[in-house]
Amino acid sequence: MDREQHDRFSVLLHWLMAALLIAQLGLGLWMIELPKDNTGARAWWFNVHKSMGMLLGMLILLRVCWAVVRPRVVPLDMPRGKQLLACGSHRLMYVLMLVAPLSGFLGSVFSPYPIRFFGARLPRLAEPWEGAKEVLSVVHLWAVYSLLFLVALHLIAFVHHQFILKDNLIRRMR
Ligand code: HEM
Ligand code: HEM
């Protein structure tokens, strides 16, 4: 039977990933401005970003698998057009949450720098390839900016429901 609220595991993944993703987006935008000096600060923050990004990549794989098998929720009581818009933007966020870590990871595979996962150095999967690295950097950039845009729309929709329509939308994700 369809339910009014998302299941506990979806709620946990939603809030955990929301916090980590917002931190990761902020970190990414901040770290690229760090100077290329000899202090090692830039490399250190890039390694934090890569580790967090790979962790997020694993979490989103788990979330996608769970989204396929989890119990369904009833759609919100609103016009069909709005329902399609909400469903479409949620699906697009899922796609971007996959493309962002994947493009970041593959780009780093083709860069000359080693990849570390919270300190542990991963084996080299491919030889450095500047052309591929450049293309994947552009894909990463577009994926993260598109995700940022959709998250902003998601927040506007949330505020609209919660405070203007006053339909207590947040109860579905609690
Ligand atoms: C990076 C940040 C976020 C992402 C990527 C995100 C993504 C999503 C996705 C994909 C869904 C669909 C349900 C699911 O499959 O889990 C959803 C539902 C929801 N989100 Fe977010 N979310 C984010 C942040 C937030 C924030 C900050 C709020 C509110 C303050 C919020 C409120 C909600 C609510 C209330 C729902 C339920 C909507 C419904 O059942 O129709 N989200 N979110
Ligand atoms: C959900 C996961 C991720 C998010 C939201 C994210 C977000 C960002 C943002 C906002 C930037 C700055 C804008 C830009 O120049 O592209 C950035 C840059 C970067 N990210 Fe990520 N990232 C994620 C995962 C990863 C992963 C898994 C890796 C590598 C293992 C990675 C490696 C990089 C690198 C090397 C840069 C510097 C610019 C470049 O060379 O492309 N990211 N990321």
PDB file of C-alpha atoms and ligand atoms in Angstrom:
ATOM      1  CA  MET A   1       0.000   0.000   0.000  1.00  0.00           C
ATOM      2  CA  ASP A   2       1.311   3.518  -0.820  1.00  0.00           C
ATOM      3  CA  ARG A   3       2.337   5.636   2.175  1.00  0.00           C
ATOM      4  CA  GLU A   4       2.100   9.327   3.061  1.00  0.00           C
ATOM      5  CA  GLN A   5       5.697   9.533   4.338  1.00  0.00           C
ATOM      6  CA  HIS A   6       9.051   8.419   2.947  1.00  0.00           C
ATOM      7  CA  ASP A   7      10.496   5.346   4.693  1.00  0.00           C
ATOM      8  CA  ARG A   8      13.096   5.762   7.473  1.00  0.00           C
ATOM      9  CA  PHE A   9      16.077   4.756   5.317  1.00  0.00           C
ATOM     10  CA  SER A  10      15.180   7.213   2.517  1.00  0.00           C
ATOM     11  CA  VAL A  11      14.802   9.968   5.123  1.00  0.00           C
ATOM     12  CA  LEU A  12      18.213   9.125   6.629  1.00  0.00           C
ATOM     13  CA  LEU A  13      19.915   9.087   3.207  1.00  0.00           C
ATOM     14  CA  HIS A  14      18.155  12.299   2.133  1.00  0.00           C
ATOM     15  CA  TRP A  15      19.349  14.379   5.111  1.00  0.00           C
ATOM     16  CA  LEU A  16      22.804  12.798   5.382  1.00  0.00           C
ATOM     17  CA  MET A  17      23.476  13.344   1.681  1.00  0.00           C
ATOM     18  CA  ALA A  18      21.935  16.850   1.691  1.00  0.00           C
ATOM     19  CA  ALA A  19      24.408  17.926   4.415  1.00  0.00           C
ATOM     20  CA  LEU A  20      27.412  16.213   2.766  1.00  0.00           C
ATOM     21  CA  LEU A  21      26.526  17.429  -0.742  1.00  0.00           C
ATOM     22  CA  ILE A  22      26.107  21.059   0.302  1.00  0.00           C
ATOM     23  CA  ALA A  23      29.461  20.875   2.158  1.00  0.00           C
ATOM     24  CA  GLN A  24      31.081  19.209  -0.877  1.00  0.00           C
ATOM     25  CA  LEU A  25      29.764  21.830  -3.312  1.00  0.00           C
ATOM     26  CA  GLY A  26      31.048  24.602  -1.018  1.00  0.00           C
ATOM     27  CA  LEU A  27      34.420  22.888  -0.569  1.00  0.00           C
ATOM     28  CA  GLY A  28      34.822  22.383  -4.347  1.00  0.00           C
ATOM     29  CA  LEU A  29      34.115  26.043  -5.139  1.00  0.00           C
ATOM     30  CA  TRP A  30      36.422  27.219  -2.333  1.00  0.00           C
ATOM     31  CA  MET A  31      39.396  24.907  -2.941  1.00  0.00           C
ATOM     32  CA  ILE A  32      39.816  25.783  -6.639  1.00  0.00           C
ATOM     33  CA  GLU A  33      40.614  29.364  -5.552  1.00  0.00           C
ATOM     34  CA  LEU A  34      43.475  28.212  -3.277  1.00  0.00           C
ATOM     35  CA  PRO A  35      46.898  29.366  -4.517  1.00  0.00           C
ATOM     36  CA  LYS A  36      49.264  26.864  -6.132  1.00  0.00           C
ATOM     37  CA  ASP A  37      52.083  27.474  -3.591  1.00  0.00           C
ATOM     38  CA  ASN A  38      54.434  25.149  -1.745  1.00  0.00           C
ATOM     39  CA  THR A  39      52.451  24.885   1.504  1.00  0.00           C
ATOM     40  CA  GLY A  40      50.593  21.762   0.333  1.00  0.00           C
ATOM     41  CA  ALA A  41      47.250  23.249   1.454  1.00  0.00           C
ATOM     42  CA  ARG A  42      45.731  23.017  -2.035  1.00  0.00           C
ATOM     43  CA  ALA A  43      46.727  19.345  -2.443  1.00  0.00           C
ATOM     44  CA  TRP A  44      45.445  18.564   1.081  1.00  0.00           C
ATOM     45  CA  TRP A  45      41.988  20.062   0.434  1.00  0.00           C
ATOM     46  CA  PHE A  46      41.811  18.448  -3.016  1.00  0.00           C
ATOM     47  CA  ASN A  47      42.421  15.091  -1.310  1.00  0.00           C
ATOM     48  CA  VAL A  48      39.654  15.804   1.230  1.00  0.00           C
ATOM     49  CA  HIS A  49      37.347  16.699  -1.685  1.00  0.00           C
ATOM     50  CA  LYS A  50      38.209  13.514  -3.598  1.00  0.00           C
ATOM     51  CA  SER A  51      37.683  11.292  -0.533  1.00  0.00           C
ATOM     52  CA  MET A  52      34.357  12.938   0.336  1.00  0.00           C
ATOM     53  CA  GLY A  53      33.336  12.781  -3.328  1.00  0.00           C
ATOM     54  CA  MET A  54      34.045   9.041  -3.548  1.00  0.00           C
ATOM     55  CA  LEU A  55      32.098   8.474  -0.330  1.00  0.00           C
ATOM     56  CA  LEU A  56      29.191  10.444  -1.819  1.00  0.00           C
ATOM     57  CA  GLY A  57      29.491   8.338  -4.983  1.00  0.00           C
ATOM     58  CA  MET A  58      29.016   5.153  -2.919  1.00  0.00           C
ATOM     59  CA  LEU A  59      26.112   6.666  -0.988  1.00  0.00           C
ATOM     60  CA  ILE A  60      24.303   7.675  -4.170  1.00  0.00           C
ATOM     61  CA  LEU A  61      24.729   4.164  -5.633  1.00  0.00           C
ATOM     62  CA  LEU A  62      23.110   2.795  -2.470  1.00  0.00           C
ATOM     63  CA  ARG A  63      20.372   5.446  -2.698  1.00  0.00           C
ATOM     64  CA  VAL A  64      19.570   4.642  -6.342  1.00  0.00           C
ATOM     65  CA  CYS A  65      19.329   0.897  -5.569  1.00  0.00           C
ATOM     66  CA  TRP A  66      17.095   1.637  -2.573  1.00  0.00           C
ATOM     67  CA  ALA A  67      14.912   4.006  -4.652  1.00  0.00           C
ATOM     68  CA  VAL A  68      14.123   1.101  -7.007  1.00  0.00           C
ATOM     69  CA  VAL A  69      12.919  -1.306  -4.305  1.00  0.00           C
ATOM     70  CA  ARG A  70      11.643   0.958  -1.491  1.00  0.00           C
ATOM     71  CA  PRO A  71       7.950   1.353  -0.595  1.00  0.00           C
ATOM     72  CA  ARG A  72       6.178   3.957  -2.761  1.00  0.00           C
ATOM     73  CA  VAL A  73       4.767   7.245  -1.397  1.00  0.00           C
ATOM     74  CA  VAL A  74       1.475   8.705  -2.667  1.00  0.00           C
ATOM     75  CA  PRO A  75       2.059  11.683  -5.006  1.00  0.00           C
ATOM     76  CA  LEU A  76       1.215  15.116  -3.529  1.00  0.00           C
ATOM     77  CA  ASP A  77      -2.297  16.359  -4.140  1.00  0.00           C
ATOM     78  CA  MET A  78      -1.488  18.911  -6.894  1.00  0.00           C
ATOM     79  CA  PRO A  79      -2.040  19.390 -10.663  1.00  0.00           C
ATOM     80  CA  ARG A  80      -0.531  16.754 -12.975  1.00  0.00           C
ATOM     81  CA  GLY A  81       1.917  19.273 -14.502  1.00  0.00           C
ATOM     82  CA  LYS A  82       3.388  20.127 -11.108  1.00  0.00           C
ATOM     83  CA  GLN A  83       3.614  16.447 -10.179  1.00  0.00           C
ATOM     84  CA  LEU A  84       5.588  15.728 -13.361  1.00  0.00           C
ATOM     85  CA  LEU A  85       7.853  18.717 -12.684  1.00  0.00           C
ATOM     86  CA  ALA A  86       8.585  17.551  -9.135  1.00  0.00           C
ATOM     87  CA  CYS A  87       9.191  13.951 -10.223  1.00  0.00           C
ATOM     88  CA  GLY A  88      11.348  15.070 -13.185  1.00  0.00           C
ATOM     89  CA  SER A  89      13.524  17.352 -11.058  1.00  0.00           C
ATOM     90  CA  HIS A  90      13.990  14.634  -8.393  1.00  0.00           C
ATOM     91  CA  ARG A  91      15.098  12.175 -11.108  1.00  0.00           C
ATOM     92  CA  LEU A  92      17.430  14.754 -12.646  1.00  0.00           C
ATOM     93  CA  MET A  93      18.997  15.328  -9.213  1.00  0.00           C
ATOM     94  CA  TYR A  94      19.608  11.582  -8.971  1.00  0.00           C
ATOM     95  CA  VAL A  95      21.310  11.592 -12.405  1.00  0.00           C
ATOM     96  CA  LEU A  96      23.474  14.592 -11.456  1.00  0.00           C
ATOM     97  CA  MET A  97      24.335  13.066  -8.064  1.00  0.00           C
ATOM     98  CA  LEU A  98      25.758  10.126 -10.088  1.00  0.00           C
ATOM     99  CA  VAL A  99      27.440  12.125 -12.880  1.00  0.00           C
ATOM    100  CA  ALA A 100      29.159  14.534 -10.432  1.00  0.00           C
ATOM    101  CA  PRO A 101      31.237  11.965  -8.508  1.00  0.00           C
ATOM    102  CA  LEU A 102      31.776   9.763 -11.587  1.00  0.00           C
ATOM    103  CA  SER A 103      33.168  12.619 -13.722  1.00  0.00           C
ATOM    104  CA  GLY A 104      35.288  13.847 -10.779  1.00  0.00           C
ATOM    105  CA  PHE A 105      36.684  10.365 -10.234  1.00  0.00           C
ATOM    106  CA  LEU A 106      37.396   9.581 -13.904  1.00  0.00           C
ATOM    107  CA  GLY A 107      38.939  13.028 -14.406  1.00  0.00           C
ATOM    108  CA  SER A 108      41.274  12.337 -11.491  1.00  0.00           C
ATOM    109  CA  VAL A 109      42.116   8.883 -12.890  1.00  0.00           C
ATOM    110  CA  PHE A 110      43.479  10.587 -16.042  1.00  0.00           C
ATOM    111  CA  SER A 111      45.309  13.345 -14.141  1.00  0.00           C
ATOM    112  CA  PRO A 112      48.998  12.969 -13.197  1.00  0.00           C
ATOM    113  CA  TYR A 113      48.186  13.119  -9.452  1.00  0.00           C
ATOM    114  CA  PRO A 114      47.530   9.996  -7.359  1.00  0.00           C
ATOM    115  CA  ILE A 115      44.047   9.511  -5.830  1.00  0.00           C
ATOM    116  CA  ARG A 116      43.820   8.969  -2.065  1.00  0.00           C
ATOM    117  CA  PHE A 117      40.763   7.702  -0.215  1.00  0.00           C
ATOM    118  CA  PHE A 118      41.064   9.176   3.286  1.00  0.00           C
ATOM    119  CA  GLY A 119      44.838   8.757   3.156  1.00  0.00           C
ATOM    120  CA  ALA A 120      44.991   5.349   1.407  1.00  0.00           C
ATOM    121  CA  ARG A 121      46.602   5.666  -2.016  1.00  0.00           C
ATOM    122  CA  LEU A 122      44.550   3.928  -4.739  1.00  0.00           C
ATOM    123  CA  PRO A 123      46.342   1.967  -7.473  1.00  0.00           C
ATOM    124  CA  ARG A 124      46.825   3.878 -10.753  1.00  0.00           C
ATOM    125  CA  LEU A 125      44.041   2.828 -13.144  1.00  0.00           C
ATOM    126  CA  ALA A 126      45.285   4.657 -16.274  1.00  0.00           C
ATOM    127  CA  GLU A 127      48.185   6.656 -17.643  1.00  0.00           C
ATOM    128  CA  PRO A 128      47.831  10.458 -17.437  1.00  0.00           C
ATOM    129  CA  TRP A 129      45.829  11.730 -20.461  1.00  0.00           C
ATOM    130  CA  GLU A 130      45.435  15.496 -20.611  1.00  0.00           C
ATOM    131  CA  GLY A 131      42.650  15.561 -23.263  1.00  0.00           C
ATOM    132  CA  ALA A 132      40.396  13.194 -21.296  1.00  0.00           C
ATOM    133  CA  LYS A 133      41.100  15.044 -18.048  1.00  0.00           C
ATOM    134  CA  GLU A 134      40.041  18.354 -19.653  1.00  0.00           C
ATOM    135  CA  VAL A 135      36.782  16.951 -21.062  1.00  0.00           C
ATOM    136  CA  LEU A 136      35.914  15.289 -17.740  1.00  0.00           C
ATOM    137  CA  SER A 137      36.662  18.526 -15.851  1.00  0.00           C
ATOM    138  CA  VAL A 138      34.113  20.311 -18.051  1.00  0.00           C
ATOM    139  CA  VAL A 139      31.556  17.510 -17.426  1.00  0.00           C
ATOM    140  CA  HIS A 140      32.264  17.766 -13.665  1.00  0.00           C
ATOM    141  CA  LEU A 141      31.816  21.545 -13.743  1.00  0.00           C
ATOM    142  CA  TRP A 142      28.497  21.363 -15.638  1.00  0.00           C
ATOM    143  CA  ALA A 143      27.188  18.542 -13.447  1.00  0.00           C
ATOM    144  CA  VAL A 144      27.943  20.366 -10.185  1.00  0.00           C
ATOM    145  CA  TYR A 145      26.561  23.724 -11.382  1.00  0.00           C
ATOM    146  CA  SER A 146      23.382  22.043 -12.680  1.00  0.00           C
ATOM    147  CA  LEU A 147      23.032  20.228  -9.354  1.00  0.00           C
ATOM    148  CA  LEU A 148      23.493  23.503  -7.488  1.00  0.00           C
ATOM    149  CA  PHE A 149      20.746  25.065  -9.635  1.00  0.00           C
ATOM    150  CA  LEU A 150      18.316  22.182  -9.038  1.00  0.00           C
ATOM    151  CA  VAL A 151      19.010  22.171  -5.282  1.00  0.00           C
ATOM    152  CA  ALA A 152      18.182  25.916  -5.252  1.00  0.00           C
ATOM    153  CA  LEU A 153      14.889  25.200  -7.108  1.00  0.00           C
ATOM    154  CA  HIS A 154      14.209  22.344  -4.664  1.00  0.00           C
ATOM    155  CA  LEU A 155      14.615  24.756  -1.748  1.00  0.00           C
ATOM    156  CA  ILE A 156      12.328  27.349  -3.374  1.00  0.00           C
ATOM    157  CA  ALA A 157       9.689  24.633  -3.936  1.00  0.00           C
ATOM    158  CA  PHE A 158      10.056  23.548  -0.304  1.00  0.00           C
ATOM    159  CA  VAL A 159       9.612  27.129   1.020  1.00  0.00           C
ATOM    160  CA  HIS A 160       6.615  27.620  -1.307  1.00  0.00           C
ATOM    161  CA  HIS A 161       4.888  24.464  -0.016  1.00  0.00           C
ATOM    162  CA  GLN A 162       5.773  24.952   3.612  1.00  0.00           C
ATOM    163  CA  PHE A 163       5.046  28.658   4.046  1.00  0.00           C
ATOM    164  CA  ILE A 164       2.719  29.713   1.201  1.00  0.00           C
ATOM    165  CA  LEU A 165       0.620  26.607   0.453  1.00  0.00           C
ATOM    166  CA  LYS A 166       1.077  25.585   4.134  1.00  0.00           C
ATOM    167  CA  ASP A 167       0.657  21.886   3.281  1.00  0.00           C
ATOM    168  CA  ASN A 168       3.314  20.812   5.820  1.00  0.00           C
ATOM    169  CA  LEU A 169       5.406  19.117   3.102  1.00  0.00           C
ATOM    170  CA  ILE A 170       8.275  18.496   5.513  1.00  0.00           C
ATOM    171  CA  ARG A 171       6.244  15.798   7.320  1.00  0.00           C
ATOM    172  CA  ARG A 172       6.825  13.526   4.273  1.00  0.00           C
ATOM    173  CA  MET A 173      10.598  13.689   4.786  1.00  0.00           C
ATOM    174  CA  ARG A 174      10.661  13.348   8.605  1.00  0.00           C
TER     175      ARG A 174
HETATM  176  C1  HEM B   1      21.758  18.719  -1.681  1.00  0.00           C
HETATM  177  C2  HEM B   1      20.575  18.905  -1.184  1.00  0.00           C
HETATM  178  C3  HEM B   1      19.326  18.104  -1.525  1.00  0.00           C
HETATM  179  C4  HEM B   1      19.102  17.149  -2.480  1.00  0.00           C
HETATM  180  C5  HEM B   1      20.074  16.614  -3.537  1.00  0.00           C
HETATM  181  C6  HEM B   1      17.721  16.702  -2.324  1.00  0.00           C
HETATM  182  C7  HEM B   1      17.101  15.737  -3.120  1.00  0.00           C
HETATM  183  C8  HEM B   1      15.821  15.266  -2.937  1.00  0.00           C
HETATM  184  C9  HEM B   1      15.204  14.187  -3.678  1.00  0.00           C
HETATM  185  C10 HEM B   1      15.890  13.403  -4.807  1.00  0.00           C
HETATM  186  C11 HEM B   1      13.952  14.003  -3.198  1.00  0.00           C
HETATM  187  C12 HEM B   1      12.925  12.947  -3.652  1.00  0.00           C
HETATM  188  C13 HEM B   1      12.808  11.879  -2.588  1.00  0.00           C
HETATM  189  C14 HEM B   1      13.991  10.921  -2.631  1.00  0.00           C
HETATM  190  O1  HEM B   1      14.100  10.179  -3.602  1.00  0.00           O
HETATM  191  O2  HEM B   1      14.801  10.925  -1.689  1.00  0.00           O
HETATM  192  C15 HEM B   1      13.743  14.981  -2.138  1.00  0.00           C
HETATM  193  C16 HEM B   1      12.593  15.124  -1.398  1.00  0.00           C
HETATM  194  C17 HEM B   1      12.387  16.116  -0.452  1.00  0.00           C
HETATM  195  N1  HEM B   1      13.297  17.079  -0.054  1.00  0.00           N
HETATM  196 FE1  HEM B   1      15.195  17.242  -0.663  1.00  0.00          FE
HETATM  197  N2  HEM B   1      17.133  17.394  -1.291  1.00  0.00           N
HETATM  198  C18 HEM B   1      18.084  18.259  -0.775  1.00  0.00           C
HETATM  199  C19 HEM B   1      17.915  19.136   0.266  1.00  0.00           C
HETATM  200  C20 HEM B   1      16.717  19.412   0.879  1.00  0.00           C
HETATM  201  C21 HEM B   1      16.513  20.449   1.877  1.00  0.00           C
HETATM  202  C22 HEM B   1      17.625  21.376   2.405  1.00  0.00           C
HETATM  203  C23 HEM B   1      15.174  20.418   2.206  1.00  0.00           C
HETATM  204  C24 HEM B   1      14.369  21.275   3.148  1.00  0.00           C
HETATM  205  C25 HEM B   1      14.827  22.188   3.982  1.00  0.00           C
HETATM  206  C26 HEM B   1      14.558  19.342   1.448  1.00  0.00           C
HETATM  207  C27 HEM B   1      13.244  18.955   1.540  1.00  0.00           C
HETATM  208  C28 HEM B   1      12.686  17.876   0.890  1.00  0.00           C
HETATM  209  C29 HEM B   1      11.318  17.411   1.127  1.00  0.00           C
HETATM  210  C30 HEM B   1      10.296  18.020   2.091  1.00  0.00           C
HETATM  211  C31 HEM B   1      11.129  16.307   0.279  1.00  0.00           C
HETATM  212  C32 HEM B   1       9.843  15.454   0.116  1.00  0.00           C
HETATM  213  C33 HEM B   1       9.085  15.889  -1.120  1.00  0.00           C
HETATM  214  C34 HEM B   1       7.947  14.948  -1.466  1.00  0.00           C
HETATM  215  O3  HEM B   1       7.760  13.935  -0.818  1.00  0.00           O
HETATM  216  O4  HEM B   1       7.248  15.224  -2.456  1.00  0.00           O
HETATM  217  N3  HEM B   1      15.538  18.767   0.635  1.00  0.00           N
HETATM  218  N4  HEM B   1      14.912  15.728  -2.008  1.00  0.00           N
HETATM  219  C1  HEM B   2      28.908  14.549  -5.385  1.00  0.00           C
HETATM  220  C2  HEM B   2      30.205  14.647  -5.514  1.00  0.00           C
HETATM  221  C3  HEM B   2      30.958  15.878  -5.913  1.00  0.00           C
HETATM  222  C4  HEM B   2      30.581  17.201  -5.925  1.00  0.00           C
HETATM  223  C5  HEM B   2      29.223  17.796  -5.555  1.00  0.00           C
HETATM  224  C6  HEM B   2      31.734  17.962  -6.384  1.00  0.00           C
HETATM  225  C7  HEM B   2      31.764  19.353  -6.523  1.00  0.00           C
HETATM  226  C8  HEM B   2      32.821  20.061  -7.042  1.00  0.00           C
HETATM  227  C9  HEM B   2      32.837  21.502  -7.254  1.00  0.00           C
HETATM  228  C10 HEM B   2      31.694  22.458  -6.900  1.00  0.00           C
HETATM  229  C11 HEM B   2      34.030  21.821  -7.815  1.00  0.00           C
HETATM  230  C12 HEM B   2      34.492  23.225  -8.238  1.00  0.00           C
HETATM  231  C13 HEM B   2      33.996  23.553  -9.612  1.00  0.00           C
HETATM  232  C14 HEM B   2      34.845  22.918 -10.708  1.00  0.00           C
HETATM  233  O1  HEM B   2      35.891  23.450 -11.024  1.00  0.00           O
HETATM  234  O2  HEM B   2      34.451  21.845 -11.232  1.00  0.00           O
HETATM  235  C15 HEM B   2      34.802  20.606  -7.971  1.00  0.00           C
HETATM  236  C16 HEM B   2      36.069  20.510  -8.515  1.00  0.00           C
HETATM  237  C17 HEM B   2      36.825  19.363  -8.522  1.00  0.00           C
HETATM  238  N1  HEM B   2      36.421  18.104  -8.118  1.00  0.00           N
HETATM  239 FE1  HEM B   2      34.611  17.617  -7.387  1.00  0.00          FE
HETATM  240  N2  HEM B   2      32.772  17.102  -6.644  1.00  0.00           N
HETATM  241  C18 HEM B   2      32.351  15.825  -6.362  1.00  0.00           C
HETATM  242  C19 HEM B   2      33.090  14.656  -6.475  1.00  0.00           C
HETATM  243  C20 HEM B   2      34.415  14.585  -6.852  1.00  0.00           C
HETATM  244  C21 HEM B   2      35.218  13.369  -6.899  1.00  0.00           C
HETATM  245  C22 HEM B   2      34.709  11.963  -6.548  1.00  0.00           C
HETATM  246  C23 HEM B   2      36.450  13.725  -7.329  1.00  0.00           C
HETATM  247  C24 HEM B   2      37.679  12.860  -7.561  1.00  0.00           C
HETATM  248  C25 HEM B   2      37.894  11.664  -7.027  1.00  0.00           C
HETATM  249  C26 HEM B   2      36.434  15.162  -7.566  1.00  0.00           C
HETATM  250  C27 HEM B   2      37.521  15.897  -8.025  1.00  0.00           C
HETATM  251  C28 HEM B   2      37.498  17.246  -8.301  1.00  0.00           C
HETATM  252  C29 HEM B   2      38.634  17.974  -8.851  1.00  0.00           C
HETATM  253  C30 HEM B   2      40.015  17.388  -9.193  1.00  0.00           C
HETATM  254  C31 HEM B   2      38.212  19.311  -8.995  1.00  0.00           C
HETATM  255  C32 HEM B   2      39.054  20.514  -9.523  1.00  0.00           C
HETATM  256  C33 HEM B   2      38.613  20.925 -10.870  1.00  0.00           C
HETATM  257  C34 HEM B   2      38.907  19.860 -11.895  1.00  0.00           C
HETATM  258  O3  HEM B   2      40.069  19.469 -12.059  1.00  0.00           O
HETATM  259  O4  HEM B   2      37.926  19.370 -12.500  1.00  0.00           O
HETATM  260  N3  HEM B   2      35.178  15.652  -7.251  1.00  0.00           N
HETATM  261  N4  HEM B   2      34.031  19.546  -7.489  1.00  0.00           N
END
